[in-house]
Amino acid sequence: METRISDGEGGRKSGGLLVWIDGENFIRLDMPSSSIWEGEAHMEFAQSGRWSFAGRGRLRAEQLSLRLERRGDRFTGYLSKDGENWYLCGWVDMS
């Protein structure tokens, strides 16, 4: 799945993608407005209630795209400024 994020209120990008299993098991790839770096995407997950960081990426552009891809039990997060060239943010294995 993919989403495109552009500047919001105050010129900051904020948004993301979420794979929700339940409150203790989920994966998210997002651009939090609280990040100190403009255009930084974070890939994080919770598994059995334990929170972990899977990786991050950072690009500068007016609009950025996030992609979360699933192949089997592996979820991989990517970041792009043109929707054609994708950069790895991180991955996690979760059934």
JSON list of C-alpha atoms in Angstrom, two decimals:
[
{"chain": "A", "resi": 1, "resn": "MET", "atom": "CA", "xyz": [0.00, 0.00, 0.00]},
{"chain": "A", "resi": 2, "resn": "GLU", "atom": "CA", "xyz": [1.11, 3.56, -0.65]},
{"chain": "A", "resi": 3, "resn": "THR", "atom": "CA", "xyz": [0.27, 7.08, 0.41]},
{"chain": "A", "resi": 4, "resn": "ARG", "atom": "CA", "xyz": [1.48, 10.51, -0.66]},
{"chain": "A", "resi": 5, "resn": "ILE", "atom": "CA", "xyz": [2.18, 13.21, 1.93]},
{"chain": "A", "resi": 6, "resn": "SER", "atom": "CA", "xyz": [2.53, 16.94, 1.30]},
{"chain": "A", "resi": 7, "resn": "ASP", "atom": "CA", "xyz": [3.13, 19.94, 3.52]},
{"chain": "A", "resi": 8, "resn": "GLY", "atom": "CA", "xyz": [0.39, 20.46, 6.07]},
{"chain": "A", "resi": 9, "resn": "GLU", "atom": "CA", "xyz": [-0.24, 23.15, 8.64]},
{"chain": "A", "resi": 10, "resn": "GLY", "atom": "CA", "xyz": [2.92, 25.08, 9.41]},
{"chain": "A", "resi": 11, "resn": "GLY", "atom": "CA", "xyz": [4.68, 23.50, 6.40]},
{"chain": "A", "resi": 12, "resn": "ARG", "atom": "CA", "xyz": [5.25, 20.16, 8.17]},
{"chain": "A", "resi": 13, "resn": "LYS", "atom": "CA", "xyz": [4.52, 16.78, 6.63]},
{"chain": "A", "resi": 14, "resn": "SER", "atom": "CA", "xyz": [2.52, 14.37, 8.78]},
{"chain": "A", "resi": 15, "resn": "GLY", "atom": "CA", "xyz": [0.81, 11.08, 7.90]},
{"chain": "A", "resi": 16, "resn": "GLY", "atom": "CA", "xyz": [1.50, 7.43, 7.33]},
{"chain": "A", "resi": 17, "resn": "LEU", "atom": "CA", "xyz": [0.43, 3.83, 6.90]},
{"chain": "A", "resi": 18, "resn": "LEU", "atom": "CA", "xyz": [-0.72, 1.36, 9.55]},
{"chain": "A", "resi": 19, "resn": "VAL", "atom": "CA", "xyz": [-1.16, -2.42, 9.56]},
{"chain": "A", "resi": 20, "resn": "TRP", "atom": "CA", "xyz": [-3.38, -3.10, 12.58]},
{"chain": "A", "resi": 21, "resn": "ILE", "atom": "CA", "xyz": [-3.76, -6.56, 14.09]},
{"chain": "A", "resi": 22, "resn": "ASP", "atom": "CA", "xyz": [-4.72, -5.44, 17.60]},
{"chain": "A", "resi": 23, "resn": "GLY", "atom": "CA", "xyz": [-3.51, -3.02, 20.30]},
{"chain": "A", "resi": 24, "resn": "GLU", "atom": "CA", "xyz": [-0.46, -5.17, 21.01]},
{"chain": "A", "resi": 25, "resn": "ASN", "atom": "CA", "xyz": [0.47, -6.11, 17.41]},
{"chain": "A", "resi": 26, "resn": "PHE", "atom": "CA", "xyz": [0.81, -3.57, 14.62]},
{"chain": "A", "resi": 27, "resn": "ILE", "atom": "CA", "xyz": [3.24, -2.01, 12.15]},
{"chain": "A", "resi": 28, "resn": "ARG", "atom": "CA", "xyz": [3.40, 1.65, 11.22]},
{"chain": "A", "resi": 29, "resn": "LEU", "atom": "CA", "xyz": [5.38, 3.63, 8.69]},
{"chain": "A", "resi": 30, "resn": "ASP", "atom": "CA", "xyz": [4.84, 7.32, 9.24]},
{"chain": "A", "resi": 31, "resn": "MET", "atom": "CA", "xyz": [6.11, 10.86, 9.10]},
{"chain": "A", "resi": 32, "resn": "PRO", "atom": "CA", "xyz": [5.36, 12.27, 12.53]},
{"chain": "A", "resi": 33, "resn": "SER", "atom": "CA", "xyz": [4.97, 16.05, 12.68]},
{"chain": "A", "resi": 34, "resn": "SER", "atom": "CA", "xyz": [6.97, 15.92, 15.91]},
{"chain": "A", "resi": 35, "resn": "SER", "atom": "CA", "xyz": [10.15, 14.76, 14.12]},
{"chain": "A", "resi": 36, "resn": "ILE", "atom": "CA", "xyz": [12.99, 17.27, 14.31]},
{"chain": "A", "resi": 37, "resn": "TRP", "atom": "CA", "xyz": [14.00, 16.38, 10.73]},
{"chain": "A", "resi": 38, "resn": "GLU", "atom": "CA", "xyz": [11.71, 17.46, 7.91]},
{"chain": "A", "resi": 39, "resn": "GLY", "atom": "CA", "xyz": [10.90, 14.53, 5.59]},
{"chain": "A", "resi": 40, "resn": "GLU", "atom": "CA", "xyz": [11.93, 11.82, 8.04]},
{"chain": "A", "resi": 41, "resn": "ALA", "atom": "CA", "xyz": [9.92, 8.58, 7.97]},
{"chain": "A", "resi": 42, "resn": "HIS", "atom": "CA", "xyz": [9.94, 6.10, 10.87]},
{"chain": "A", "resi": 43, "resn": "MET", "atom": "CA", "xyz": [9.13, 2.40, 10.70]},
{"chain": "A", "resi": 44, "resn": "GLU", "atom": "CA", "xyz": [8.03, 1.05, 14.07]},
{"chain": "A", "resi": 45, "resn": "PHE", "atom": "CA", "xyz": [6.10, -1.95, 15.31]},
{"chain": "A", "resi": 46, "resn": "ALA", "atom": "CA", "xyz": [4.62, -3.62, 18.37]},
{"chain": "A", "resi": 47, "resn": "GLN", "atom": "CA", "xyz": [4.70, -7.39, 18.76]},
{"chain": "A", "resi": 48, "resn": "SER", "atom": "CA", "xyz": [3.04, -8.98, 21.80]},
{"chain": "A", "resi": 49, "resn": "GLY", "atom": "CA", "xyz": [2.96, -5.52, 23.37]},
{"chain": "A", "resi": 50, "resn": "ARG", "atom": "CA", "xyz": [6.71, -4.90, 22.95]},
{"chain": "A", "resi": 51, "resn": "TRP", "atom": "CA", "xyz": [7.47, -1.69, 21.02]},
{"chain": "A", "resi": 52, "resn": "SER", "atom": "CA", "xyz": [10.45, -1.72, 18.59]},
{"chain": "A", "resi": 53, "resn": "PHE", "atom": "CA", "xyz": [12.06, 0.54, 16.02]},
{"chain": "A", "resi": 54, "resn": "ALA", "atom": "CA", "xyz": [12.68, -1.06, 12.59]},
{"chain": "A", "resi": 55, "resn": "GLY", "atom": "CA", "xyz": [14.36, 1.83, 10.76]},
{"chain": "A", "resi": 56, "resn": "ARG", "atom": "CA", "xyz": [13.99, 5.23, 9.15]},
{"chain": "A", "resi": 57, "resn": "GLY", "atom": "CA", "xyz": [14.63, 7.25, 6.02]},
{"chain": "A", "resi": 58, "resn": "ARG", "atom": "CA", "xyz": [14.83, 10.92, 5.17]},
{"chain": "A", "resi": 59, "resn": "LEU", "atom": "CA", "xyz": [14.31, 12.86, 1.94]},
{"chain": "A", "resi": 60, "resn": "ARG", "atom": "CA", "xyz": [13.62, 16.52, 1.18]},
{"chain": "A", "resi": 61, "resn": "ALA", "atom": "CA", "xyz": [10.82, 17.30, -1.27]},
{"chain": "A", "resi": 62, "resn": "GLU", "atom": "CA", "xyz": [7.48, 19.13, -1.42]},
{"chain": "A", "resi": 63, "resn": "GLN", "atom": "CA", "xyz": [5.66, 15.80, -1.59]},
{"chain": "A", "resi": 64, "resn": "LEU", "atom": "CA", "xyz": [6.86, 12.41, -0.38]},
{"chain": "A", "resi": 65, "resn": "SER", "atom": "CA", "xyz": [5.43, 8.92, -0.80]},
{"chain": "A", "resi": 66, "resn": "LEU", "atom": "CA", "xyz": [5.47, 6.05, 1.68]},
{"chain": "A", "resi": 67, "resn": "ARG", "atom": "CA", "xyz": [5.10, 2.41, 0.64]},
{"chain": "A", "resi": 68, "resn": "LEU", "atom": "CA", "xyz": [4.55, -0.57, 2.90]},
{"chain": "A", "resi": 69, "resn": "GLU", "atom": "CA", "xyz": [4.98, -3.87, 1.08]},
{"chain": "A", "resi": 70, "resn": "ARG", "atom": "CA", "xyz": [4.16, -7.37, 2.34]},
{"chain": "A", "resi": 71, "resn": "ARG", "atom": "CA", "xyz": [5.77, -10.56, 1.06]},
{"chain": "A", "resi": 72, "resn": "GLY", "atom": "CA", "xyz": [4.87, -13.54, 3.21]},
{"chain": "A", "resi": 73, "resn": "ASP", "atom": "CA", "xyz": [5.51, -12.50, 6.81]},
{"chain": "A", "resi": 74, "resn": "ARG", "atom": "CA", "xyz": [7.96, -9.70, 5.88]},
{"chain": "A", "resi": 75, "resn": "PHE", "atom": "CA", "xyz": [6.76, -6.08, 5.83]},
{"chain": "A", "resi": 76, "resn": "THR", "atom": "CA", "xyz": [9.16, -3.60, 4.20]},
{"chain": "A", "resi": 77, "resn": "GLY", "atom": "CA", "xyz": [8.87, 0.19, 4.32]},
{"chain": "A", "resi": 78, "resn": "TYR", "atom": "CA", "xyz": [10.06, 2.55, 1.58]},
{"chain": "A", "resi": 79, "resn": "LEU", "atom": "CA", "xyz": [10.24, 6.31, 1.01]},
{"chain": "A", "resi": 80, "resn": "SER", "atom": "CA", "xyz": [10.21, 8.16, -2.33]},
{"chain": "A", "resi": 81, "resn": "LYS", "atom": "CA", "xyz": [10.06, 11.72, -3.61]},
{"chain": "A", "resi": 82, "resn": "ASP", "atom": "CA", "xyz": [8.99, 10.83, -7.16]},
{"chain": "A", "resi": 83, "resn": "GLY", "atom": "CA", "xyz": [7.00, 7.59, -6.74]},
{"chain": "A", "resi": 84, "resn": "GLU", "atom": "CA", "xyz": [9.49, 5.74, -8.96]},
{"chain": "A", "resi": 85, "resn": "ASN", "atom": "CA", "xyz": [12.76, 5.58, -7.00]},
{"chain": "A", "resi": 86, "resn": "TRP", "atom": "CA", "xyz": [12.22, 4.00, -3.59]},
{"chain": "A", "resi": 87, "resn": "TYR", "atom": "CA", "xyz": [14.57, 4.04, -0.60]},
{"chain": "A", "resi": 88, "resn": "LEU", "atom": "CA", "xyz": [14.48, 1.43, 2.18]},
{"chain": "A", "resi": 89, "resn": "CYS", "atom": "CA", "xyz": [13.28, 2.62, 5.60]},
{"chain": "A", "resi": 90, "resn": "GLY", "atom": "CA", "xyz": [13.24, -0.75, 7.37]},
{"chain": "A", "resi": 91, "resn": "TRP", "atom": "CA", "xyz": [11.57, -4.14, 7.62]},
{"chain": "A", "resi": 92, "resn": "VAL", "atom": "CA", "xyz": [9.98, -6.45, 10.13]},
{"chain": "A", "resi": 93, "resn": "ASP", "atom": "CA", "xyz": [8.79, -10.07, 10.10]},
{"chain": "A", "resi": 94, "resn": "MET", "atom": "CA", "xyz": [5.32, -10.53, 11.57]},
{"chain": "A", "resi": 95, "resn": "SER", "atom": "CA", "xyz": [2.74, -13.23, 10.84]}
]
